[in-house]
Short mmCIF file of C-alpha atoms and ligand atoms in Angstrom, two decimals:
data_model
loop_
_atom_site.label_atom_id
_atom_site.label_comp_id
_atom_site.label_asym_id
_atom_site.label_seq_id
_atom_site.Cartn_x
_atom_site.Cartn_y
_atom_site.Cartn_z
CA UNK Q 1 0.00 0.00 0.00
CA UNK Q 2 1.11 3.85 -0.63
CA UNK Q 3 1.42 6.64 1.80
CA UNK Q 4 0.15 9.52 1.09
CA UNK Q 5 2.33 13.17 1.77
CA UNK Q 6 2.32 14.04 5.43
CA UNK Q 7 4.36 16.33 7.25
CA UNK Q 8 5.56 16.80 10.71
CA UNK Q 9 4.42 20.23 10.95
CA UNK Q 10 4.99 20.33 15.08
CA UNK Q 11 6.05 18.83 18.34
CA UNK Q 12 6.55 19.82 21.97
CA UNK Q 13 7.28 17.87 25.49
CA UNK Q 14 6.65 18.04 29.24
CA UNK Q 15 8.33 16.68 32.08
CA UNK Q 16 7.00 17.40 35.82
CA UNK Q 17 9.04 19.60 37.65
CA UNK Q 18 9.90 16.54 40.48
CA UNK Q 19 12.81 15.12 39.94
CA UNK Q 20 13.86 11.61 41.76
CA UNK Q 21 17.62 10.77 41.08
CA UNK Q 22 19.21 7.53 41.76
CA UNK Q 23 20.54 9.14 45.11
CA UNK Q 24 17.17 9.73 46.38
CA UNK Q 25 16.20 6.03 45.83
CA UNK Q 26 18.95 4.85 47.84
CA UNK Q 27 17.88 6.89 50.72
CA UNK Q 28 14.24 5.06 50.19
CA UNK Q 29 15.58 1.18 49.37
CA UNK Q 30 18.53 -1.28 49.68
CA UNK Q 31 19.74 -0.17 46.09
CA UNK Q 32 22.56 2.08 44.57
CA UNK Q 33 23.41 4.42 41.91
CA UNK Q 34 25.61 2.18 40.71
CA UNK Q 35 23.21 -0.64 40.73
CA UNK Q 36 20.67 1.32 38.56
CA UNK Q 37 22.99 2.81 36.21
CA UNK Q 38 24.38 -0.21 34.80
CA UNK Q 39 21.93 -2.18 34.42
CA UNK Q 40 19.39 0.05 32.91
CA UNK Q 41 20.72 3.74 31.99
CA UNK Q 42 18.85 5.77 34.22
CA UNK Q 43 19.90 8.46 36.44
CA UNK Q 44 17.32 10.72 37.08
CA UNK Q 45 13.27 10.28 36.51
CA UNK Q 46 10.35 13.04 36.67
CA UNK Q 47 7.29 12.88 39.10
CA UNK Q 48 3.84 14.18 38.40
CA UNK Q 49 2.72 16.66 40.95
CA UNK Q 50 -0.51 16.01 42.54
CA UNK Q 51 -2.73 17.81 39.99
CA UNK Q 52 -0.52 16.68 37.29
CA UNK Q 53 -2.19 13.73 35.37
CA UNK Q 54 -2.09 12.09 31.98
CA UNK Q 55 -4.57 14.60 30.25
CA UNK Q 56 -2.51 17.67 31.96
CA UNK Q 57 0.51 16.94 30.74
CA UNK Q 58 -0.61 15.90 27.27
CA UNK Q 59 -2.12 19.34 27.45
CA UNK Q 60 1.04 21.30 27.79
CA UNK Q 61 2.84 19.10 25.44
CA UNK Q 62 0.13 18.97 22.54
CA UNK Q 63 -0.22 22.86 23.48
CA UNK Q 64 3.75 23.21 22.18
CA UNK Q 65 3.45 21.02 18.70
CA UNK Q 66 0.56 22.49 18.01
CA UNK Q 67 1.96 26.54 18.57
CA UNK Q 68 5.08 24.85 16.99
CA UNK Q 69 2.98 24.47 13.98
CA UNK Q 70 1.28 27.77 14.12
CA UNK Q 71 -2.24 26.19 13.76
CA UNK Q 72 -5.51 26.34 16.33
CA UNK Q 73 -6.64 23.89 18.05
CA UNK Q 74 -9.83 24.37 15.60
CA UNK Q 75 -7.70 22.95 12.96
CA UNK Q 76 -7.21 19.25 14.95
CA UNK Q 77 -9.51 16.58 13.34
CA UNK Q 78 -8.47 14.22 15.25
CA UNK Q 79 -6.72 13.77 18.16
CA UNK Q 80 -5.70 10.07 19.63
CA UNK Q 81 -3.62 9.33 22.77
CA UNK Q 82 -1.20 6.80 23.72
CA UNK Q 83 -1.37 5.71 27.01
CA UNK Q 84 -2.49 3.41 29.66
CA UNK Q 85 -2.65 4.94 32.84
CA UNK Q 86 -5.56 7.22 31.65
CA UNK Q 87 -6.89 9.98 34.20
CA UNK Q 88 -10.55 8.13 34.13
CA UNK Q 89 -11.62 4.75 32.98
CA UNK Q 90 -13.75 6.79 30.69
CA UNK Q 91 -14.35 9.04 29.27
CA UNK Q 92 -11.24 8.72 27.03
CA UNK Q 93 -8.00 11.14 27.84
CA UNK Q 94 -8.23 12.04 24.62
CA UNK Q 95 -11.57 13.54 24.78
CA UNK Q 96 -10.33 15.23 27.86
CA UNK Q 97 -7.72 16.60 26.36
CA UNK Q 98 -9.39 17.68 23.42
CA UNK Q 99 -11.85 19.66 25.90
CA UNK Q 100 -9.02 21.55 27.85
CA UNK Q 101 -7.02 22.18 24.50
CA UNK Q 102 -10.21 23.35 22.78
CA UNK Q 103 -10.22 21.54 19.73
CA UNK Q 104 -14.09 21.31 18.86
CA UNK Q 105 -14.69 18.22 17.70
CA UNK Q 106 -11.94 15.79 16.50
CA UNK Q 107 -12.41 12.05 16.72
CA UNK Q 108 -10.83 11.57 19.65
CA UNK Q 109 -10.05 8.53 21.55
CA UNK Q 110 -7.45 6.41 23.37
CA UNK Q 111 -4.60 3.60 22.31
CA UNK Q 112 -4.23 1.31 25.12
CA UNK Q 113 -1.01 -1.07 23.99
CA UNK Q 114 1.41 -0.55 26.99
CA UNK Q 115 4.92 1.16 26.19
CA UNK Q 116 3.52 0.34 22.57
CA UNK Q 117 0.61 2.94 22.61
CA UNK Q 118 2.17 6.28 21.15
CA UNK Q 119 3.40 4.05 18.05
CA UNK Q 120 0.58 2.28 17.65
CA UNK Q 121 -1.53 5.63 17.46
CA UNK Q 122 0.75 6.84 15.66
CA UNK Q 123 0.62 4.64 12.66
CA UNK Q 124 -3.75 4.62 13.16
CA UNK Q 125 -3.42 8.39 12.47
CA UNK Q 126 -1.29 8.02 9.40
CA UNK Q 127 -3.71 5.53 8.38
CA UNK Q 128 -6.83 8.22 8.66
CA UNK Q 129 -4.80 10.64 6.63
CA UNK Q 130 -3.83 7.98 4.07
CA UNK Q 131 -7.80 7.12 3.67
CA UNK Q 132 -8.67 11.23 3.65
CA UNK Q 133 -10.65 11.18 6.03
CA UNK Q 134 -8.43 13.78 8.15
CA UNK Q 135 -6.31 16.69 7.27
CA UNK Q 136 -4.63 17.36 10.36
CA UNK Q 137 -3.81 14.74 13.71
CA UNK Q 138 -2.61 15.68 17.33
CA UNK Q 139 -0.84 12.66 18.50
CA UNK Q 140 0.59 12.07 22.16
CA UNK Q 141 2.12 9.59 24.46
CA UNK Q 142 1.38 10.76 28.08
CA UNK Q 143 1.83 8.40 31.02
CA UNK Q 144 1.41 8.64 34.86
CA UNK Q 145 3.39 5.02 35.70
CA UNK Q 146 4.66 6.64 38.62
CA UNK Q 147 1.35 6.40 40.38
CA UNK Q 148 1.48 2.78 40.30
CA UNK Q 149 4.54 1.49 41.65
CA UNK Q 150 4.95 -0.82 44.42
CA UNK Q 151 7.89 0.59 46.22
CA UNK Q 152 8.51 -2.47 47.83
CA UNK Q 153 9.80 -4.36 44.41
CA UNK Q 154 12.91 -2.42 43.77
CA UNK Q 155 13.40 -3.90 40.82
CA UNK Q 156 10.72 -2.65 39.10
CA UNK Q 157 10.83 0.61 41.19
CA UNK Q 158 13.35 2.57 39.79
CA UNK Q 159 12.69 2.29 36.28
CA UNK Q 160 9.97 4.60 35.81
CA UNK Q 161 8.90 7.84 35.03
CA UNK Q 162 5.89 10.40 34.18
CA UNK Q 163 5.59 12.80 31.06
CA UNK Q 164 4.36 13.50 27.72
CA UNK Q 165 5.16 13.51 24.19
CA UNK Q 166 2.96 14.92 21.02
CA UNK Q 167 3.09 15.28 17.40
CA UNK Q 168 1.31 17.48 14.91
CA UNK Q 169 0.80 15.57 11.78
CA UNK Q 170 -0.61 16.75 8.43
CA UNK Q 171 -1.12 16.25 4.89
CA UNK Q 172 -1.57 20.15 4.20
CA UNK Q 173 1.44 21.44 2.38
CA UNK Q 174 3.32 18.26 2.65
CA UNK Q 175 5.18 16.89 -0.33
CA UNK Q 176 6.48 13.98 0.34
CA UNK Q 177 5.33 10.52 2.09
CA UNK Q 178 6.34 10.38 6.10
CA UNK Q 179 6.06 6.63 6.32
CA UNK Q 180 8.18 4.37 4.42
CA UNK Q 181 7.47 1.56 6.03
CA UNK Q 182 6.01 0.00 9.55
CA UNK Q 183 5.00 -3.03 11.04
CA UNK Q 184 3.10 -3.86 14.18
CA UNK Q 185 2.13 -7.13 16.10
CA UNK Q 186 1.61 -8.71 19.70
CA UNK Q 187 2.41 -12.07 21.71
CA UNK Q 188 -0.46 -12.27 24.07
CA UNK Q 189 1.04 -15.31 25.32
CA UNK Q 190 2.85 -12.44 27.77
CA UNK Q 191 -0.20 -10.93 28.46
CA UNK Q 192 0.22 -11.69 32.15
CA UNK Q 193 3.76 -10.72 32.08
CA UNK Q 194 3.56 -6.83 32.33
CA UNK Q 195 0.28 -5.46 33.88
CA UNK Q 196 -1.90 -3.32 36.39
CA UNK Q 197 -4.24 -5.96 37.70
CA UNK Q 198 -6.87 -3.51 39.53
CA UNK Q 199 -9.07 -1.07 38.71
CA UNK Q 200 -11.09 -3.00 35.76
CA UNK Q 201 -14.30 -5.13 35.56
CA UNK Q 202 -11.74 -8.30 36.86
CA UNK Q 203 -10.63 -6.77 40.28
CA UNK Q 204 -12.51 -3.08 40.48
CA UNK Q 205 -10.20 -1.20 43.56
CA UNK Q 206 -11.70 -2.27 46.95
CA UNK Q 207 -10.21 -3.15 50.24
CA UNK Q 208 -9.62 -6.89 48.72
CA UNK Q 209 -7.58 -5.47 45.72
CA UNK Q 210 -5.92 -3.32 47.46
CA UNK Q 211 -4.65 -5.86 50.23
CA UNK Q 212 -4.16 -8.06 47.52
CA UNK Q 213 -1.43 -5.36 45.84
CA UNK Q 214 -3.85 -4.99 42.79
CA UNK Q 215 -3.35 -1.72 42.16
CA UNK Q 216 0.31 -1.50 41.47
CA UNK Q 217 2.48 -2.17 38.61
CA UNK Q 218 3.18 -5.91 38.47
CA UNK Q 219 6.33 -6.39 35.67
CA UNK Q 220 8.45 -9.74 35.16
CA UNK Q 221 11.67 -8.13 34.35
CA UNK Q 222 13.69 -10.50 32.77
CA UNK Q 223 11.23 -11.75 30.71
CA UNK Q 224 10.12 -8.77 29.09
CA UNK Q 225 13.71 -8.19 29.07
CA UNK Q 226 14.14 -10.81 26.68
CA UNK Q 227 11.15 -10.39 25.00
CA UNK Q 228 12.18 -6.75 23.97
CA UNK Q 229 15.61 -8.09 22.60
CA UNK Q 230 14.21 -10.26 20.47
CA UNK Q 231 11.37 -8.32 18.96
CA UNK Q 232 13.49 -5.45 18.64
CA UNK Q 233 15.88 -7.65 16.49
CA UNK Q 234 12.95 -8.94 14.49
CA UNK Q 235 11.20 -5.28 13.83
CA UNK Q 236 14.40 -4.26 12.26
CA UNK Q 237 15.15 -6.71 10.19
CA UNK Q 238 11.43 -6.47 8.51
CA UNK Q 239 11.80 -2.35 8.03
CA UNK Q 240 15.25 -3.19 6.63
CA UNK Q 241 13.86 -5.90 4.25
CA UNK Q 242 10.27 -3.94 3.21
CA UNK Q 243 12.51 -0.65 2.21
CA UNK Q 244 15.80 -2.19 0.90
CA UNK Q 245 17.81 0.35 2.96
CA UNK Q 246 20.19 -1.09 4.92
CA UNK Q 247 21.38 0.02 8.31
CA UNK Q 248 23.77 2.95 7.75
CA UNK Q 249 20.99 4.61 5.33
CA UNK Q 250 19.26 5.07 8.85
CA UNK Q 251 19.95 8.89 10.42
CA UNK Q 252 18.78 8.18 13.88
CA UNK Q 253 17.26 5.42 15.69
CA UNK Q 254 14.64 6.03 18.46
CA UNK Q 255 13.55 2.99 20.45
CA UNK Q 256 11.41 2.62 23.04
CA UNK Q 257 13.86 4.00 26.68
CA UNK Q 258 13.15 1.00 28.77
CA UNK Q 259 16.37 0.00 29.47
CA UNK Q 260 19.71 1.39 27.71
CA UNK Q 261 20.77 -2.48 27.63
CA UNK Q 262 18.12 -3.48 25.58
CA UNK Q 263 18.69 -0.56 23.29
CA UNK Q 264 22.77 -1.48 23.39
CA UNK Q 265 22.53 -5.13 22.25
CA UNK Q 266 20.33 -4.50 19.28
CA UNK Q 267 22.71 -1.56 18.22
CA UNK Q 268 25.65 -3.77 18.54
CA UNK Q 269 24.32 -6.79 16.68
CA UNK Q 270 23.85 -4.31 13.80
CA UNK Q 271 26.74 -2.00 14.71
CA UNK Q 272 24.61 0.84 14.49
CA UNK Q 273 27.04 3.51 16.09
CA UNK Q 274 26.73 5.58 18.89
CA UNK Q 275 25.78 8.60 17.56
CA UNK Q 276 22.89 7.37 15.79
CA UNK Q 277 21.27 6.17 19.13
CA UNK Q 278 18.72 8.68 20.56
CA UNK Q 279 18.84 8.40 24.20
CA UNK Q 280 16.73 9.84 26.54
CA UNK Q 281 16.28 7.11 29.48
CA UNK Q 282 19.12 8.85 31.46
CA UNK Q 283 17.09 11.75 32.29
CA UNK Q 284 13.39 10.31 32.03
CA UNK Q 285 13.50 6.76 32.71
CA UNK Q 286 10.63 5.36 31.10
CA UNK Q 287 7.94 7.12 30.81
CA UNK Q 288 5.55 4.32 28.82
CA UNK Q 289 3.84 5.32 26.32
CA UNK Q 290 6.12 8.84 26.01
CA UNK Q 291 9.41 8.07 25.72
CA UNK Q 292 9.23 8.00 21.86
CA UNK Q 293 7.23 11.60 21.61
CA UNK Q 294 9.30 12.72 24.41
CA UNK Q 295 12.66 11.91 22.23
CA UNK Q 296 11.40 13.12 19.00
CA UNK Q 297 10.47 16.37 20.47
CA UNK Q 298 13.92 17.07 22.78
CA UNK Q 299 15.93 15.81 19.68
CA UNK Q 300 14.31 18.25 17.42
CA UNK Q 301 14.57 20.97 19.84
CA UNK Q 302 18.08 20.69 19.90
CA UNK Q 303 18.73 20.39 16.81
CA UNK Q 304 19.60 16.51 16.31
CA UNK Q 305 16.88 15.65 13.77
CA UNK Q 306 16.78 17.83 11.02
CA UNK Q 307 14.15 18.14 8.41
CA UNK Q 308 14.57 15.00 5.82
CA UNK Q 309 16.67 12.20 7.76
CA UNK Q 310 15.49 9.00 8.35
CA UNK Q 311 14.26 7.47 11.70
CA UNK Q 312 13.55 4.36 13.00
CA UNK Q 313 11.01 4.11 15.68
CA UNK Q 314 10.53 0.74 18.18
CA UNK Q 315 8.35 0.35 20.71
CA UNK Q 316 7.08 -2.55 22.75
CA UNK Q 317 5.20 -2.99 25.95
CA UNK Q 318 2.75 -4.79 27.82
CA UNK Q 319 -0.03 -6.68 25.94
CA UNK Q 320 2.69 -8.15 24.79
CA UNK Q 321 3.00 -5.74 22.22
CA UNK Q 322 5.40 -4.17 19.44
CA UNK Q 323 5.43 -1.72 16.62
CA UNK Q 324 8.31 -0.35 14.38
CA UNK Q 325 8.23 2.29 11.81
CA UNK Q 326 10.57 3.93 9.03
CA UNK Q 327 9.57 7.43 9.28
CA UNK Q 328 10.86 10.37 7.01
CA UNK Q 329 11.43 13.69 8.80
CA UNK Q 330 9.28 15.86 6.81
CA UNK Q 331 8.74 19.37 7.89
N1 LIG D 401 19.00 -2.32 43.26
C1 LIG D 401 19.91 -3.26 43.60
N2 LIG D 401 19.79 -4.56 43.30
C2 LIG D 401 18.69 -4.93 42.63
C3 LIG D 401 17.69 -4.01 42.23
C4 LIG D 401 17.88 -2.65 42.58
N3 LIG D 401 16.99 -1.68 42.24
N4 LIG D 401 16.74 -4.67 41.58
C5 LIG D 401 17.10 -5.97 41.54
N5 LIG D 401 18.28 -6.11 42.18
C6 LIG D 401 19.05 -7.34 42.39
C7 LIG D 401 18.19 -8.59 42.35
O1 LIG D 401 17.62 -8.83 43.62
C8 LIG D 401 19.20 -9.63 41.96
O2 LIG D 401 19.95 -10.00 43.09
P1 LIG D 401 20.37 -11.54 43.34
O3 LIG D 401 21.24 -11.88 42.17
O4 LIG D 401 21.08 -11.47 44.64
O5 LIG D 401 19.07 -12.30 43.35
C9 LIG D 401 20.14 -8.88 41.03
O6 LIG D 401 19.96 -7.49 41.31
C10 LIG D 401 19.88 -9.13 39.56
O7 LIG D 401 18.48 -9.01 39.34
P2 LIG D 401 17.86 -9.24 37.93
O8 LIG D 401 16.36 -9.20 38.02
O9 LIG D 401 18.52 -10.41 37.28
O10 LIG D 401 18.34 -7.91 37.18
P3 LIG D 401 18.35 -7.62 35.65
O11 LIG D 401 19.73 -7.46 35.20
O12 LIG D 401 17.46 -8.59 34.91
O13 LIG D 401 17.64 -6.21 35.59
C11 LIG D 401 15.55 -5.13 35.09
C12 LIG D 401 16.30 -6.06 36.05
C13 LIG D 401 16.24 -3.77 35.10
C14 LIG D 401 14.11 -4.98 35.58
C15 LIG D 401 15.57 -5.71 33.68
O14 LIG D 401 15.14 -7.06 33.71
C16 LIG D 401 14.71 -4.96 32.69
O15 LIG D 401 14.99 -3.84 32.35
N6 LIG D 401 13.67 -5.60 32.14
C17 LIG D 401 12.86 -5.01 31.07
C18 LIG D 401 11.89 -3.98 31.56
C19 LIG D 401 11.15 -3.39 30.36
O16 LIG D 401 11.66 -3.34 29.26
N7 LIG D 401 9.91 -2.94 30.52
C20 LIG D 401 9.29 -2.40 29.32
C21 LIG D 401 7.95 -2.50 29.26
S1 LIG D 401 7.21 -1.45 30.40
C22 LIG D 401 5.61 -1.09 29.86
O17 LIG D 401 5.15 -1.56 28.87
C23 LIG D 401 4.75 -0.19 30.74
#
C-alpha cells in the first residue's frame, strides 16, 4: 500500500518539575546508583505533581506542537492518545484533552497497547490521513506510571517515570510521504507478564484489591527483558527488508527507553554507532507510552533531527505488544 504526503508540521514535550535521582532512591531502598545505572541507563526520573495527570501533561505538550505548527486547536480533526494509565476509565484522555485544549470536535479517543501505545496511534493516524478522512492529527504519548509502583519491588521501582510527548501531523502542504514503512504485532502469550491488575471489571479497587497489591504495577523483568531483545531484532530486520535500505541509510534510531541495555545489544548486533542512538532514558527513565514523543520532540529541539533524515522508531510494551516504523522527517 502507498502513503500519502504528510508532514511533521509540530512537536513539543513536558516533564514534571519533580525530579527523583538515583541518590534519592537509595535513601528510600537497599539499592545504589551504581546498581541502577548499569543495568538500565537511568539516572534521574520526573514525578507528576498532585494535579498533574495524563490529560494535563498531554495538554502542555500537545499545546507546544501544536503553537510549533502555528495552527488552532480548531484545525485538529483528530486527536488520539497513547497511554495506559488514563486519568478516568472513561471518558477517554483524549476527549479530555481535546476539551481543555479546545479543539471542537476531532475524533478523539485512546490507544491502550502498553509502552507500545504512542506508536501504535501513531501509525492509526497516518492511516486516517492515508484514507482522507483527516487533514490534520494531534498525537501524544502521556503516562502517569509513577502512580502505580509498588515501592517495595525495587526492581521494578526505579525504572519509571511520568511525562508526555505529542506530534502534529498533516497532509496540508506536505510533499512527500512520512512513512516508508512499519509493522506492528503482539504475543499475548505475555499478556500476564507486564500489567496493572486492579481497577477494571476483573478486580474493580476495593479493600480486597488493594490488600491483595492490585493496584500496582506488576512487571516480570527478565522476561520482558528478553522479549524486547528479540522483537526489537525482528522489527528491524522487517523495516530493513520492506525498504531495501540497509542500516547505515538510517539517520537516527529512536527505540522505546526502557532499558539502555536493551537498546545497546540490538545496536551492537547491527553496529549501528553511537551517535545514531537517541537516548533519553538517562534523564526520564521510562515514561511508557512517552518516551518516543518525548525523544522526537527534545531531539528536534536541539537540533539533532533535522528536516529530511530518516528514523527508526521501536516500541514494545505490555499486551505483549510491538510496533516499528521507518519514518521520514518531513517538515
Ligand atoms: N537495586 C539493587 N539490586 C537490585 C535491584 C535494585 N533496584 N533490583 C534488583 N536487584 C538485584 C536482584 O535482587 C538480583 O539479586 P540476586 O542476584 O542477589 O538475586 C540482582 O539485582 C539481579 O536481578 P535481575 O532481576 O537479574 O536484574 P536484571 O539485570 O534482569 O535487571 C531489570 C532487572 C532492570 C528490571 C531488567 O530485567 C529490565 O529492564 N527488564 C525489562 C523492563 C522493560 O523493558 N519494561 C518495558 C515494558 S514497560 C511497559 O510496557 C509499561
Amino acid at each position: 500500500m502507498g502513503f500519502v504526503n504528510i508532514r511533521i508540521a509540530g512537536w513539543g514535550h513536558y516533564a514534571p518539575e519533580k525530579v527523583v535521582t538515583n541518590q534519592d532512591f537509595e535513601k528510600m531502598m537497599d539499592t545504589s546508583d551504581e546498581w541502577i545505572t548499569t543495568r538500565s541507563g537511568i539516572k534521574r526520573r520526573h514525578y507528576a505533581g498532585p494535579d498533574e495527570t495524563s490529560s494535563t501533561m498531554g495538554v502542555i505538550a500537545g499545546k507546544k506542537a501544536l503553537l510549533l505548527a502555528g495552527m488552532q486547536p480548531e484545525e485538529v480533526d483528530l486527536l488520539i492518545v497513547g497511554t495506559s494509565t488514563q486519568d478516568m476509565i472513561f471518558p477517554s484522555t483524549a476527549c479530555l484533552i481535546a476539551n481543555k485544549l479546545g479543539c471542537p470536535e476531532p475524533m478523539a479517543f485512546d490507544v491502550s497497547a502498553g509502552c507500545t501505545g504512542f506508536l501504535h496511534a501513531f501509525s492509526i493516524a497516518t492511516q486516517f490521513l492515508n484514507a482522507g478522512l483527516y487533514k490534520t492529527a494531534l498525537v501524544i504519548g502521556s503516562d502517569t506510571i509513577t502512580r502505580y509502583i509498588d515501592f517495595s519491588d525495587r526492581a521494578t521501582a526505579v525504572l519509571f517515570g511520568d511525562g508526555a510527548g505529542a506530534v502534529v501531523i498533516t497532509t496540508k502542504g506536505a510533499s512527500k510521504p512520512m512513512v516508508l514503512a512499519e509493522i506492528h504485532g503482539s504475543d499475548s502469550s505475555g499478556a500476564y507478564k507486564l500489567f496493572i491488575g486492579g481497577g477494571g471489571s476483573a478486580h474493580p479497587i476495593n479493600v480486597h484489591s488493594i490488600k491483595n497489591h492490585e493496584n500496582v504495577f506488576y512487571m516480570n523483568g527478565k522476561e520482558i527483558f528478553k522479549f524486547a531483545v528479540k522483537v526489537s531484532d525482528t522489527i528491524l530486520d522487517s523495516l530493513f527488508l520492506q525498504t531495501g535500505l540497509t542500516p547505515d541509510q538510517i539517520d537516527h534510531y529512536l527505540f522505546h527507553q526502557a532499558n539502555y541495555r536493551i537498546i545497546e545489544s540490538t545496536a551492537n548486533r547491527l553496529h549501528i554507532p553511537q551517535s545514531k542512538l537517541i537516548v533519553t532514558i538517562d534523564e526520564y527513565g521510562n515514561t511508557s507510552s512517552a518516551t518516543i514523543p518525548m525523544s522526537l520532540s527534545v531531539s528536534a529541539d536541539s537540533g539533532k533531527i533535522v528536516a529530511g533524515q530518516k528514523i527508526i522508531l521501536v516500541a514494545f510494551g505490555a499486551g505483549l505488544t510491538w510496533g516499528g516504523m521507518v519514518i521520514q522527517w518531513n517538515l
